Amino acid sequence: MAGGGALAFTALLAWVITARPQTRPFASPMPAPTLVQEELGPVEPWCAPELEAVPGSGCYVDPGKHGATLVVYLHGRYSPEMVAEELDRQSRLARLARARGFAVLALHGVQGECNGPELATYWCWPSNERNATDGAAFATHAALAIASVREKLGPGRNVLLGFSNGGYFATLIATRELVKFDAITIAHAGPVEPTHAVGRAVPMLLITADDDASDPDMQRLDDELSRESWPHVLIAREGGHALPDWDIDSALTFFERTGRETLPLSPPLASRSHRPRVAPPDADADADANANANANANANANANANANANAEADQ
């Protein structure tokens, strides 16, 4: 992030709060005199082999290129039993991004931030209306970690990739502008109401999948961003809830192209969905069409409830 963006991150050093990696640390804001005395925090060895553990519970890949674009990665919700799956996602992102000249900073959520006592051991992010107020403190810590990496990487663009639970937090970051980014990719997540741009409406890529339980949320986010005239792209693929290489490559391509192009992109990004996008209902549609839509919605209430419950579970 160049210019004013770099200054904004530097300014955050004066009031940053330290995140404790194993517990939910942000319930009560610290008094101002203590904030300036806090440091970034410990190095936490949770990284895949391709990444270096850095202060602030981060994992970092340096592409050996001064001023490289930095991809900040927010993982999905996972438990101690699912560490291998998360490290695989982290590892693939690191390899694919570095091969294309990107730096990567993977940040770590905290245990205790998920909704529900049954998720107490899961690492999560603020991701819904119930814990959205925690977002500012998490974002402050993230901004300091980014600024720390930028000291050795040099000034450049900062972009954000959020997957699943981390994707909901990425939506929260984007709509509240909790941290300034140059472009954002949200993969297999959805909106955190209300969907309004507090600051800049940065270019956004939405990635969904035909058989993903979060697909209705992604479609709703697409509709809400369109309503707000927010520059964004929606792409879809076959399959379910995952972060395969195709998703990662699509995000990296989006980050590259938005560095030199404005939206809409021409030619557009590739999509692999076998299902046509269903447009949102027209407010001026006749009463019969609305009645049919309502009847269909009622007939599918149980299926929708199950899908929403599955999607919400990862929030």
Short mmCIF file of C-alpha atoms in Angstrom, two decimals:
data_model
loop_
_atom_site.label_atom_id
_atom_site.label_comp_id
_atom_site.label_asym_id
_atom_site.label_seq_id
_atom_site.Cartn_x
_atom_site.Cartn_y
_atom_site.Cartn_z
CA MET A 1 0.00 0.00 0.00
CA ALA A 2 1.64 3.23 -1.11
CA GLY A 3 1.24 6.88 -0.02
CA GLY A 4 -1.56 7.60 2.44
CA GLY A 5 -2.20 3.91 3.03
CA ALA A 6 1.35 3.41 4.33
CA LEU A 7 0.98 6.43 6.61
CA ALA A 8 -2.27 5.04 7.97
CA PHE A 9 -0.59 1.79 8.97
CA THR A 10 2.31 3.65 10.56
CA ALA A 11 -0.12 5.74 12.58
CA LEU A 12 -1.66 2.58 14.02
CA LEU A 13 1.60 1.81 15.79
CA ALA A 14 0.73 4.48 18.32
CA TRP A 15 -2.40 2.76 19.64
CA VAL A 16 -2.16 -0.91 18.76
CA ILE A 17 -3.56 -3.62 21.00
CA THR A 18 -1.88 -7.02 21.41
CA ALA A 19 -3.89 -10.12 20.50
CA ARG A 20 -3.33 -13.17 22.68
CA PRO A 21 -3.34 -16.11 20.25
CA GLN A 22 -5.00 -18.77 22.39
CA THR A 23 -7.89 -16.92 24.03
CA ARG A 24 -10.48 -14.31 23.17
CA PRO A 25 -8.67 -11.15 24.28
CA PHE A 26 -10.82 -8.23 23.19
CA ALA A 27 -13.88 -8.12 25.46
CA SER A 28 -12.73 -5.00 27.32
CA PRO A 29 -10.67 -2.31 25.54
CA MET A 30 -7.39 -1.50 27.26
CA PRO A 31 -6.93 2.03 28.63
CA ALA A 32 -5.04 4.38 26.33
CA PRO A 33 -1.84 4.71 28.45
CA THR A 34 -1.34 0.93 28.24
CA LEU A 35 -1.91 0.66 24.50
CA VAL A 36 1.26 2.52 23.56
CA GLN A 37 3.30 0.18 25.76
CA GLU A 38 2.05 -3.02 24.15
CA GLU A 39 4.18 -4.84 21.59
CA LEU A 40 3.08 -6.86 18.63
CA GLY A 41 3.09 -10.13 20.53
CA PRO A 42 4.86 -13.48 20.44
CA VAL A 43 5.98 -15.54 17.51
CA GLU A 44 3.53 -18.44 17.34
CA PRO A 45 4.77 -21.60 15.55
CA TRP A 46 1.59 -22.58 13.71
CA CYS A 47 2.91 -22.08 10.17
CA ALA A 48 3.21 -24.46 7.22
CA PRO A 49 6.81 -25.32 6.26
CA GLU A 50 6.85 -22.81 3.39
CA LEU A 51 6.14 -19.89 5.73
CA GLU A 52 8.16 -18.15 8.42
CA ALA A 53 6.58 -17.46 11.81
CA VAL A 54 6.61 -13.73 12.53
CA PRO A 55 5.53 -11.65 15.55
CA GLY A 56 1.81 -11.21 15.96
CA SER A 57 0.88 -14.86 15.33
CA GLY A 58 1.58 -14.44 11.63
CA CYS A 59 3.11 -16.67 8.99
CA TYR A 60 5.05 -14.95 6.22
CA VAL A 61 6.42 -15.70 2.76
CA ASP A 62 8.83 -13.22 1.18
CA PRO A 63 9.07 -13.52 -2.61
CA GLY A 64 12.43 -11.75 -2.69
CA LYS A 65 10.92 -8.80 -4.52
CA HIS A 66 11.05 -5.33 -2.99
CA GLY A 67 7.65 -3.68 -2.89
CA ALA A 68 5.73 -6.85 -3.77
CA THR A 69 1.99 -6.98 -3.36
CA LEU A 70 1.18 -8.51 0.04
CA VAL A 71 -1.67 -11.02 0.24
CA VAL A 72 -3.11 -11.06 3.76
CA TYR A 73 -4.88 -14.39 4.34
CA LEU A 74 -7.68 -14.99 6.86
CA HIS A 75 -8.31 -18.71 7.39
CA GLY A 76 -11.65 -20.45 7.89
CA ARG A 77 -12.87 -21.79 11.20
CA TYR A 78 -10.94 -24.88 12.30
CA SER A 79 -10.29 -26.97 15.39
CA PRO A 80 -7.09 -28.58 16.71
CA GLU A 81 -8.13 -31.78 14.92
CA MET A 82 -8.27 -29.89 11.60
CA VAL A 83 -4.82 -28.28 11.73
CA ALA A 84 -3.45 -30.42 8.89
CA GLU A 85 -6.23 -29.24 6.56
CA GLU A 86 -5.54 -25.59 7.35
CA LEU A 87 -1.79 -25.99 6.92
CA ASP A 88 -2.44 -27.53 3.50
CA ARG A 89 -4.46 -24.46 2.45
CA GLN A 90 -1.76 -22.18 3.82
CA SER A 91 0.99 -24.14 2.07
CA ARG A 92 -0.75 -24.11 -1.33
CA LEU A 93 -1.46 -20.40 -1.07
CA ALA A 94 2.17 -19.71 -0.21
CA ARG A 95 3.53 -21.72 -3.15
CA LEU A 96 1.11 -20.34 -5.72
CA ALA A 97 1.45 -16.75 -4.56
CA ARG A 98 5.24 -16.74 -4.31
CA ALA A 99 5.54 -18.24 -7.80
CA ARG A 100 3.66 -15.19 -9.10
CA GLY A 101 5.70 -12.66 -7.12
CA PHE A 102 3.32 -12.09 -4.20
CA ALA A 103 4.26 -11.95 -0.54
CA VAL A 104 1.87 -13.68 1.88
CA LEU A 105 0.99 -12.92 5.48
CA ALA A 106 -1.32 -15.52 7.02
CA LEU A 107 -2.93 -14.29 10.23
CA HIS A 108 -4.33 -16.42 13.04
CA GLY A 109 -7.77 -16.14 14.58
CA VAL A 110 -8.33 -16.86 18.26
CA GLN A 111 -9.98 -19.59 20.25
CA GLY A 112 -13.11 -18.41 22.01
CA GLU A 113 -14.31 -16.05 19.26
CA CYS A 114 -16.65 -18.60 17.66
CA ASN A 115 -20.32 -18.59 18.57
CA GLY A 116 -21.33 -21.42 20.88
CA PRO A 117 -19.56 -23.35 23.65
CA GLU A 118 -19.21 -26.40 21.39
CA LEU A 119 -16.79 -24.32 19.27
CA ALA A 120 -14.63 -23.16 22.17
CA THR A 121 -11.49 -24.85 20.81
CA TYR A 122 -11.94 -23.56 17.24
CA TRP A 123 -9.90 -20.67 15.89
CA CYS A 124 -12.25 -18.03 14.54
CA TRP A 125 -12.69 -14.39 13.53
CA PRO A 126 -15.45 -11.85 14.16
CA SER A 127 -17.91 -12.92 11.50
CA ASN A 128 -21.51 -11.95 12.24
CA GLU A 129 -23.73 -9.33 13.82
CA ARG A 130 -23.25 -10.88 17.28
CA ASN A 131 -19.48 -10.41 17.46
CA ALA A 132 -18.94 -7.69 14.84
CA THR A 133 -17.97 -5.22 17.54
CA ASP A 134 -14.82 -7.28 18.17
CA GLY A 135 -13.68 -6.57 14.61
CA ALA A 136 -11.97 -3.25 15.28
CA ALA A 137 -9.57 -4.72 17.85
CA PHE A 138 -8.73 -7.69 15.62
CA ALA A 139 -8.19 -5.32 12.71
CA THR A 140 -5.89 -3.10 14.73
CA HIS A 141 -3.69 -6.07 15.50
CA ALA A 142 -3.76 -7.13 11.84
CA ALA A 143 -2.75 -3.63 10.74
CA LEU A 144 0.28 -3.69 13.01
CA ALA A 145 1.33 -7.10 11.68
CA ILE A 146 1.05 -5.76 8.14
CA ALA A 147 3.07 -2.66 8.99
CA SER A 148 5.76 -4.84 10.60
CA VAL A 149 6.06 -6.99 7.45
CA ARG A 150 6.08 -3.89 5.24
CA GLU A 151 9.15 -2.59 7.08
CA LYS A 152 11.25 -5.31 5.43
CA LEU A 153 9.17 -5.81 2.29
CA GLY A 154 9.00 -2.12 1.38
CA PRO A 155 5.94 -0.10 0.34
CA GLY A 156 3.44 -1.71 -2.01
CA ARG A 157 -0.15 -2.86 -2.45
CA ASN A 158 -1.91 -4.78 0.31
CA VAL A 159 -4.74 -7.12 -0.64
CA LEU A 160 -6.97 -9.39 1.42
CA LEU A 161 -8.12 -12.99 0.90
CA GLY A 162 -10.68 -14.33 3.36
CA PHE A 163 -11.95 -17.92 3.24
CA SER A 164 -15.12 -19.16 4.95
CA ASN A 165 -15.19 -17.77 8.50
CA GLY A 166 -12.28 -15.54 7.50
CA GLY A 167 -14.32 -14.47 4.48
CA TYR A 168 -17.09 -13.15 6.70
CA PHE A 169 -14.46 -11.18 8.63
CA ALA A 170 -13.09 -9.90 5.31
CA THR A 171 -16.61 -8.64 4.49
CA LEU A 172 -16.71 -6.91 7.86
CA ILE A 173 -13.29 -5.33 7.21
CA ALA A 174 -14.40 -4.16 3.77
CA THR A 175 -17.76 -2.66 4.69
CA ARG A 176 -16.50 -0.97 7.89
CA GLU A 177 -13.06 -0.19 6.39
CA LEU A 178 -11.43 -1.55 9.54
CA VAL A 179 -8.15 -1.92 7.64
CA LYS A 180 -7.37 -0.29 4.30
CA PHE A 181 -6.75 -2.69 1.42
CA ASP A 182 -6.37 -2.16 -2.31
CA ALA A 183 -8.51 -5.17 -3.30
CA ILE A 184 -10.38 -7.91 -1.44
CA THR A 185 -11.39 -11.49 -2.27
CA ILE A 186 -14.15 -13.18 -0.28
CA ALA A 187 -14.35 -16.93 -0.81
CA HIS A 188 -17.31 -19.04 0.36
CA ALA A 189 -18.68 -16.70 3.02
CA GLY A 190 -21.28 -13.93 2.86
CA PRO A 191 -22.45 -10.56 4.21
CA VAL A 192 -22.29 -9.18 7.73
CA GLU A 193 -25.18 -6.75 7.94
CA PRO A 194 -25.48 -3.94 7.19
CA THR A 195 -23.75 -3.98 3.80
CA HIS A 196 -22.74 -0.35 3.36
CA ALA A 197 -19.36 1.17 2.56
CA VAL A 198 -18.19 3.27 5.50
CA GLY A 199 -15.13 4.36 3.52
CA ARG A 200 -13.78 3.42 0.10
CA ALA A 201 -15.59 0.74 -1.89
CA VAL A 202 -12.47 -1.18 -2.96
CA PRO A 203 -12.66 -3.72 -5.80
CA MET A 204 -13.98 -7.01 -4.51
CA LEU A 205 -14.00 -10.56 -5.88
CA LEU A 206 -16.62 -13.03 -4.67
CA ILE A 207 -15.94 -16.76 -5.14
CA THR A 208 -18.72 -19.28 -4.62
CA ALA A 209 -19.48 -22.89 -5.55
CA ASP A 210 -22.60 -24.63 -6.81
CA ASP A 211 -22.91 -27.12 -3.95
CA ASP A 212 -21.59 -24.94 -1.14
CA ALA A 213 -23.92 -24.34 1.82
CA SER A 214 -22.68 -20.74 1.89
CA ASP A 215 -23.71 -20.13 -1.74
CA PRO A 216 -27.02 -18.43 -0.81
CA ASP A 217 -25.08 -16.03 1.40
CA MET A 218 -22.63 -15.30 -1.43
CA GLN A 219 -25.50 -14.64 -3.82
CA ARG A 220 -27.05 -12.31 -1.26
CA LEU A 221 -23.74 -10.48 -0.83
CA ASP A 222 -23.53 -10.10 -4.61
CA ASP A 223 -27.02 -8.57 -4.65
CA GLU A 224 -26.27 -6.23 -1.76
CA LEU A 225 -23.01 -5.01 -3.29
CA SER A 226 -24.85 -4.39 -6.57
CA ARG A 227 -27.46 -2.38 -4.69
CA GLU A 228 -24.65 -0.27 -3.23
CA SER A 229 -22.99 0.17 -6.67
CA TRP A 230 -19.89 -1.45 -5.17
CA PRO A 231 -17.37 -2.51 -7.85
CA HIS A 232 -17.15 -6.26 -7.62
CA VAL A 233 -17.02 -9.53 -9.57
CA LEU A 234 -18.79 -12.82 -8.79
CA ILE A 235 -17.36 -16.08 -10.10
CA ALA A 236 -18.45 -19.63 -9.36
CA ARG A 237 -17.25 -23.18 -9.84
CA GLU A 238 -18.62 -26.66 -9.45
CA GLY A 239 -18.13 -28.43 -6.14
CA GLY A 240 -18.52 -27.52 -2.49
CA HIS A 241 -16.99 -25.71 0.45
CA ALA A 242 -13.22 -25.66 -0.02
CA LEU A 243 -10.33 -23.45 -1.15
CA PRO A 244 -8.82 -25.34 -4.11
CA ASP A 245 -5.99 -24.03 -6.27
CA TRP A 246 -8.51 -22.68 -8.80
CA ASP A 247 -9.92 -20.33 -6.17
CA ILE A 248 -6.46 -19.18 -5.13
CA ASP A 249 -5.31 -18.62 -8.72
CA SER A 250 -8.50 -16.69 -9.48
CA ALA A 251 -7.89 -14.45 -6.46
CA LEU A 252 -4.26 -13.82 -7.47
CA THR A 253 -5.31 -12.99 -11.02
CA PHE A 254 -7.89 -10.56 -9.67
CA PHE A 255 -5.27 -8.91 -7.48
CA GLU A 256 -2.88 -8.57 -10.42
CA ARG A 257 -5.47 -7.14 -12.77
CA THR A 258 -6.98 -4.67 -10.30
CA GLY A 259 -3.48 -3.27 -9.85
CA ARG A 260 -3.60 -2.01 -13.44
CA GLU A 261 -7.29 -2.14 -14.48
CA THR A 262 -10.60 -0.82 -13.23
CA LEU A 263 -13.78 -2.83 -12.96
CA PRO A 264 -15.54 -4.21 -14.92
CA LEU A 265 -12.64 -6.34 -16.13
CA SER A 266 -12.42 -7.03 -19.85
CA PRO A 267 -12.13 -9.85 -20.60
CA PRO A 268 -13.88 -11.03 -17.43
CA LEU A 269 -12.45 -13.58 -15.03
CA ALA A 270 -13.17 -17.20 -15.89
CA SER A 271 -16.01 -19.00 -14.14
CA ARG A 272 -16.69 -22.77 -14.01
CA SER A 273 -20.20 -22.97 -12.65
CA HIS A 274 -22.66 -25.23 -14.45
CA ARG A 275 -25.60 -23.39 -12.94
CA PRO A 276 -26.88 -20.06 -14.28
CA ARG A 277 -26.97 -17.13 -11.90
CA VAL A 278 -30.55 -16.40 -10.84
CA ALA A 279 -31.20 -12.66 -10.84
CA PRO A 280 -32.79 -11.13 -7.72
CA PRO A 281 -36.55 -10.48 -7.92
CA ASP A 282 -37.63 -7.36 -9.80
CA ALA A 283 -39.40 -4.96 -7.47
CA ASP A 284 -41.80 -4.06 -10.29
CA ALA A 285 -42.76 -7.66 -11.09
CA ASP A 286 -46.48 -8.33 -11.18
CA ALA A 287 -48.38 -9.73 -8.23
CA ASP A 288 -48.73 -13.19 -9.73
CA ALA A 289 -44.98 -13.55 -10.10
CA ASN A 290 -44.46 -12.44 -6.51
CA ALA A 291 -47.11 -14.88 -5.29
CA ASN A 292 -45.39 -17.72 -7.15
CA ALA A 293 -42.03 -16.77 -5.71
CA ASN A 294 -43.46 -16.70 -2.20
CA ALA A 295 -45.12 -20.08 -2.72
CA ASN A 296 -41.83 -21.57 -3.92
CA ALA A 297 -40.00 -20.06 -0.98
CA ASN A 298 -42.49 -21.57 1.45
CA ALA A 299 -42.29 -24.96 -0.25
CA ASN A 300 -38.51 -24.94 0.14
CA ALA A 301 -38.42 -23.51 3.66
CA ASN A 302 -36.92 -26.60 5.26
CA ALA A 303 -34.18 -26.94 2.63
CA ASN A 304 -33.28 -23.27 2.92
CA ALA A 305 -33.24 -23.46 6.70
CA ASN A 306 -30.81 -26.36 6.58
CA ALA A 307 -28.55 -24.63 4.08
CA ASN A 308 -28.57 -21.40 6.11
CA ALA A 309 -27.85 -23.31 9.29
CA ASN A 310 -24.84 -24.96 7.66
CA ALA A 311 -23.57 -21.64 6.34
CA GLU A 312 -24.17 -19.88 9.66
CA ALA A 313 -22.27 -22.63 11.44
CA ASP A 314 -19.09 -21.41 9.78
CA GLN A 315 -19.79 -17.84 10.81
#
